[in-house]
C-alpha cells in the first residue's frame, strides 16, 4: 500500500505577521509542520502498521509538501514521525500560489509518485493553521478525480468484500 500525505510548512501561529509588497509575509523562519497534518501522518502510519508483515514491507508513506526550501523542516518532522519518504516541490515560480495552483501542483506530484506504482490513499490535514482555508483538499480531490471524505476522525482499512478496488 502506498499512502501520500500532503503536509504544509506553516509559521508558528503565535508569532507576529507582516505584509511584504502587499502580501502576507508567510516565509516561516519559525516554520513548522502544520499541526493538523500530524493527524493525517499518524493515520497513514497506523494504517500501514496494521497491515500483515509482508504487505507492510512493501508499503510506504510519502509526505509531500509544496513550499520554499524552509519547507524541508516540515518533512524532517514527518520523517521523525516515521514516514518512509519525503517530497519537496520547490520552485520560485510557485511563490504566491493560490489554492488552485497549490492543488494542481500537489495533484501533479501525486501523479508523478503514481508512475512508480499505485497510490492507494491521499491524506491531508483538515486545514493549514496559517491559511485556514480548508480548500486545498477538495481541490486536490477534484484534480485527481477522486472522491473526498471530509472530517474523518478515524480511518480503518478493510479488504474489499465485493472484489472491487479499495476506496480512494
Ligand atoms: C489570491 C490568493 C493569493 C495568495 N497569495 C499567497 C502568497 O503570496 N503567499 C502565500 O504563502 N500564500 C498565499 N496564498 C495562500 C495560499 O494559496 C495558501 O496558503 C495555500 O493555497 C493553502 O491554503 P491554506 O493554507 O488555506 O490550506 P488549507 O486548504 O487549509 O490546507 C488543508 C490541507 O491541505 C494540505 N496543504 C495545503 N497547502 C499545502 C502545501 N503547500 N503543501 C502540501 N500540502 C498542503 C495540507 O494537508 C493542509 O492541512 C494566497 C491565496 C489566495 C487565494
JSON list of C-alpha atoms and ligand atoms in Angstrom, two decimals, residues 5-10 23-27 34 36-37 40 64-67 95-103 106 123-137 140, ligand 1:
[
{"chain": "A", "resi": 5, "resn": "UNK", "atom": "CA", "xyz": [0.18, 12.64, 2.85]},
{"chain": "A", "resi": 6, "resn": "UNK", "atom": "CA", "xyz": [0.18, 16.34, 1.93]},
{"chain": "A", "resi": 7, "resn": "UNK", "atom": "CA", "xyz": [1.86, 18.37, 4.65]},
{"chain": "A", "resi": 8, "resn": "UNK", "atom": "CA", "xyz": [2.38, 22.10, 4.87]},
{"chain": "A", "resi": 9, "resn": "UNK", "atom": "CA", "xyz": [5.16, 24.08, 6.49]},
{"chain": "A", "resi": 10, "resn": "UNK", "atom": "CA", "xyz": [3.44, 26.88, 8.40]},
{"chain": "A", "resi": 23, "resn": "UNK", "atom": "CA", "xyz": [1.24, 40.11, 0.55]},
{"chain": "A", "resi": 24, "resn": "UNK", "atom": "CA", "xyz": [1.19, 38.48, 3.91]},
{"chain": "A", "resi": 25, "resn": "UNK", "atom": "CA", "xyz": [4.77, 37.52, 4.73]},
{"chain": "A", "resi": 26, "resn": "UNK", "atom": "CA", "xyz": [4.48, 33.83, 5.29]},
{"chain": "A", "resi": 27, "resn": "UNK", "atom": "CA", "xyz": [8.14, 32.97, 4.90]},
{"chain": "A", "resi": 34, "resn": "UNK", "atom": "CA", "xyz": [1.19, 22.16, 10.31]},
{"chain": "A", "resi": 36, "resn": "UNK", "atom": "CA", "xyz": [-3.30, 19.20, 11.88]},
{"chain": "A", "resi": 37, "resn": "UNK", "atom": "CA", "xyz": [-1.19, 17.40, 9.28]},
{"chain": "A", "resi": 40, "resn": "UNK", "atom": "CA", "xyz": [-3.03, 12.68, 8.74]},
{"chain": "A", "resi": 64, "resn": "UNK", "atom": "CA", "xyz": [4.65, 15.71, 0.12]},
{"chain": "A", "resi": 65, "resn": "UNK", "atom": "CA", "xyz": [4.98, 19.42, 0.58]},
{"chain": "A", "resi": 66, "resn": "UNK", "atom": "CA", "xyz": [4.99, 22.41, -1.74]},
{"chain": "A", "resi": 67, "resn": "UNK", "atom": "CA", "xyz": [6.88, 25.38, -0.44]},
{"chain": "A", "resi": 95, "resn": "UNK", "atom": "CA", "xyz": [5.76, 31.73, -4.78]},
{"chain": "A", "resi": 96, "resn": "UNK", "atom": "CA", "xyz": [2.39, 33.32, -4.09]},
{"chain": "A", "resi": 97, "resn": "UNK", "atom": "CA", "xyz": [0.45, 30.35, -5.41]},
{"chain": "A", "resi": 98, "resn": "UNK", "atom": "CA", "xyz": [-3.25, 30.44, -4.64]},
{"chain": "A", "resi": 99, "resn": "UNK", "atom": "CA", "xyz": [-5.39, 27.44, -3.66]},
{"chain": "A", "resi": 100, "resn": "UNK", "atom": "CA", "xyz": [-5.88, 26.28, -7.24]},
{"chain": "A", "resi": 101, "resn": "UNK", "atom": "CA", "xyz": [-2.19, 26.37, -8.10]},
{"chain": "A", "resi": 102, "resn": "UNK", "atom": "CA", "xyz": [-1.31, 24.60, -4.85]},
{"chain": "A", "resi": 103, "resn": "UNK", "atom": "CA", "xyz": [-3.83, 21.82, -5.50]},
{"chain": "A", "resi": 106, "resn": "UNK", "atom": "CA", "xyz": [0.13, 18.63, -5.38]},
{"chain": "A", "resi": 123, "resn": "UNK", "atom": "CA", "xyz": [-4.47, 12.16, 3.05]},
{"chain": "A", "resi": 124, "resn": "UNK", "atom": "CA", "xyz": [-4.42, 15.82, 4.05]},
{"chain": "A", "resi": 125, "resn": "UNK", "atom": "CA", "xyz": [-4.89, 17.76, 7.21]},
{"chain": "A", "resi": 126, "resn": "UNK", "atom": "CA", "xyz": [-8.26, 19.37, 7.89]},
{"chain": "A", "resi": 127, "resn": "UNK", "atom": "CA", "xyz": [-6.77, 22.83, 7.40]},
{"chain": "A", "resi": 128, "resn": "UNK", "atom": "CA", "xyz": [-3.48, 24.65, 7.36]},
{"chain": "A", "resi": 129, "resn": "UNK", "atom": "CA", "xyz": [-3.29, 26.68, 10.53]},
{"chain": "A", "resi": 130, "resn": "UNK", "atom": "CA", "xyz": [-1.88, 29.75, 8.74]},
{"chain": "A", "resi": 131, "resn": "UNK", "atom": "CA", "xyz": [-4.37, 29.96, 5.87]},
{"chain": "A", "resi": 132, "resn": "UNK", "atom": "CA", "xyz": [-7.25, 28.06, 7.49]},
{"chain": "A", "resi": 133, "resn": "UNK", "atom": "CA", "xyz": [-8.81, 27.73, 4.07]},
{"chain": "A", "resi": 134, "resn": "UNK", "atom": "CA", "xyz": [-9.67, 24.00, 4.18]},
{"chain": "A", "resi": 135, "resn": "UNK", "atom": "CA", "xyz": [-9.88, 24.41, 0.43]},
{"chain": "A", "resi": 136, "resn": "UNK", "atom": "CA", "xyz": [-6.83, 22.57, -0.88]},
{"chain": "A", "resi": 137, "resn": "UNK", "atom": "CA", "xyz": [-8.09, 19.04, -0.01]},
{"chain": "A", "resi": 140, "resn": "UNK", "atom": "CA", "xyz": [-6.85, 18.19, -4.78]},
{"chain": "B", "resi": 1, "resn": "LIG", "atom": "C1", "xyz": [-5.45, 35.08, -4.12]},
{"chain": "B", "resi": 1, "resn": "LIG", "atom": "C2", "xyz": [-4.54, 34.36, -3.15]},
{"chain": "B", "resi": 1, "resn": "LIG", "atom": "C3", "xyz": [-3.21, 34.77, -3.01]},
{"chain": "B", "resi": 1, "resn": "LIG", "atom": "C4", "xyz": [-2.36, 34.12, -2.13]},
{"chain": "B", "resi": 1, "resn": "LIG", "atom": "N1", "xyz": [-1.08, 34.53, -2.03]},
{"chain": "B", "resi": 1, "resn": "LIG", "atom": "C5", "xyz": [-0.24, 33.89, -1.20]},
{"chain": "B", "resi": 1, "resn": "LIG", "atom": "C6", "xyz": [1.10, 34.28, -1.04]},
{"chain": "B", "resi": 1, "resn": "LIG", "atom": "O1", "xyz": [1.53, 35.22, -1.67]},
{"chain": "B", "resi": 1, "resn": "LIG", "atom": "N2", "xyz": [1.91, 33.56, -0.23]},
{"chain": "B", "resi": 1, "resn": "LIG", "atom": "C7", "xyz": [1.44, 32.50, 0.46]},
{"chain": "B", "resi": 1, "resn": "LIG", "atom": "O2", "xyz": [2.23, 31.87, 1.16]},
{"chain": "B", "resi": 1, "resn": "LIG", "atom": "N3", "xyz": [0.16, 32.12, 0.38]},
{"chain": "B", "resi": 1, "resn": "LIG", "atom": "C8", "xyz": [-0.70, 32.80, -0.43]},
{"chain": "B", "resi": 1, "resn": "LIG", "atom": "N4", "xyz": [-1.98, 32.41, -0.52]},
{"chain": "B", "resi": 1, "resn": "LIG", "atom": "C9", "xyz": [-2.43, 31.35, 0.29]},
{"chain": "B", "resi": 1, "resn": "LIG", "atom": "C10", "xyz": [-2.09, 30.06, -0.33]},
{"chain": "B", "resi": 1, "resn": "LIG", "atom": "O3", "xyz": [-2.79, 29.88, -1.51]},
{"chain": "B", "resi": 1, "resn": "LIG", "atom": "C11", "xyz": [-2.48, 29.02, 0.65]},
{"chain": "B", "resi": 1, "resn": "LIG", "atom": "O4", "xyz": [-1.57, 29.06, 1.72]},
{"chain": "B", "resi": 1, "resn": "LIG", "atom": "C12", "xyz": [-2.45, 27.63, 0.08]},
{"chain": "B", "resi": 1, "resn": "LIG", "atom": "O5", "xyz": [-3.15, 27.58, -1.12]},
{"chain": "B", "resi": 1, "resn": "LIG", "atom": "C13", "xyz": [-3.04, 26.67, 1.05]},
{"chain": "B", "resi": 1, "resn": "LIG", "atom": "O6", "xyz": [-4.24, 27.16, 1.56]},
{"chain": "B", "resi": 1, "resn": "LIG", "atom": "P1", "xyz": [-4.49, 27.02, 3.10]},
{"chain": "B", "resi": 1, "resn": "LIG", "atom": "O7", "xyz": [-3.25, 27.46, 3.78]},
{"chain": "B", "resi": 1, "resn": "LIG", "atom": "O8", "xyz": [-5.77, 27.68, 3.45]},
{"chain": "B", "resi": 1, "resn": "LIG", "atom": "O9", "xyz": [-4.58, 25.44, 3.21]},
{"chain": "B", "resi": 1, "resn": "LIG", "atom": "P2", "xyz": [-5.81, 24.53, 3.54]},
{"chain": "B", "resi": 1, "resn": "LIG", "atom": "O10", "xyz": [-6.72, 24.41, 2.37]},
{"chain": "B", "resi": 1, "resn": "LIG", "atom": "O11", "xyz": [-6.39, 24.91, 4.85]},
{"chain": "B", "resi": 1, "resn": "LIG", "atom": "O12", "xyz": [-4.95, 23.19, 3.68]},
{"chain": "B", "resi": 1, "resn": "LIG", "atom": "C14", "xyz": [-5.55, 21.97, 4.03]},
{"chain": "B", "resi": 1, "resn": "LIG", "atom": "C15", "xyz": [-4.55, 20.88, 3.86]},
{"chain": "B", "resi": 1, "resn": "LIG", "atom": "O13", "xyz": [-4.06, 20.85, 2.51]},
{"chain": "B", "resi": 1, "resn": "LIG", "atom": "C16", "xyz": [-2.67, 20.48, 2.53]},
{"chain": "B", "resi": 1, "resn": "LIG", "atom": "N5", "xyz": [-1.85, 21.57, 2.02]},
{"chain": "B", "resi": 1, "resn": "LIG", "atom": "C17", "xyz": [-2.17, 22.89, 1.93]},
{"chain": "B", "resi": 1, "resn": "LIG", "atom": "N6", "xyz": [-1.14, 23.59, 1.40]},
{"chain": "B", "resi": 1, "resn": "LIG", "atom": "C18", "xyz": [-0.15, 22.68, 1.16]},
{"chain": "B", "resi": 1, "resn": "LIG", "atom": "C19", "xyz": [1.16, 22.77, 0.63]},
{"chain": "B", "resi": 1, "resn": "LIG", "atom": "N7", "xyz": [1.70, 23.93, 0.23]},
{"chain": "B", "resi": 1, "resn": "LIG", "atom": "N8", "xyz": [1.91, 21.63, 0.53]},
{"chain": "B", "resi": 1, "resn": "LIG", "atom": "C20", "xyz": [1.38, 20.45, 0.93]},
{"chain": "B", "resi": 1, "resn": "LIG", "atom": "N9", "xyz": [0.15, 20.30, 1.44]},
{"chain": "B", "resi": 1, "resn": "LIG", "atom": "C21", "xyz": [-0.61, 21.40, 1.55]},
{"chain": "B", "resi": 1, "resn": "LIG", "atom": "C22", "xyz": [-2.33, 20.16, 3.98]},
{"chain": "B", "resi": 1, "resn": "LIG", "atom": "O14", "xyz": [-2.57, 18.80, 4.22]},
{"chain": "B", "resi": 1, "resn": "LIG", "atom": "C23", "xyz": [-3.31, 21.02, 4.74]},
{"chain": "B", "resi": 1, "resn": "LIG", "atom": "O15", "xyz": [-3.58, 20.57, 6.04]},
{"chain": "B", "resi": 1, "resn": "LIG", "atom": "C24", "xyz": [-2.86, 33.04, -1.37]},
{"chain": "B", "resi": 1, "resn": "LIG", "atom": "C25", "xyz": [-4.20, 32.63, -1.51]},
{"chain": "B", "resi": 1, "resn": "LIG", "atom": "C26", "xyz": [-5.03, 33.28, -2.38]},
{"chain": "B", "resi": 1, "resn": "LIG", "atom": "C27", "xyz": [-6.47, 32.83, -2.52]}
]
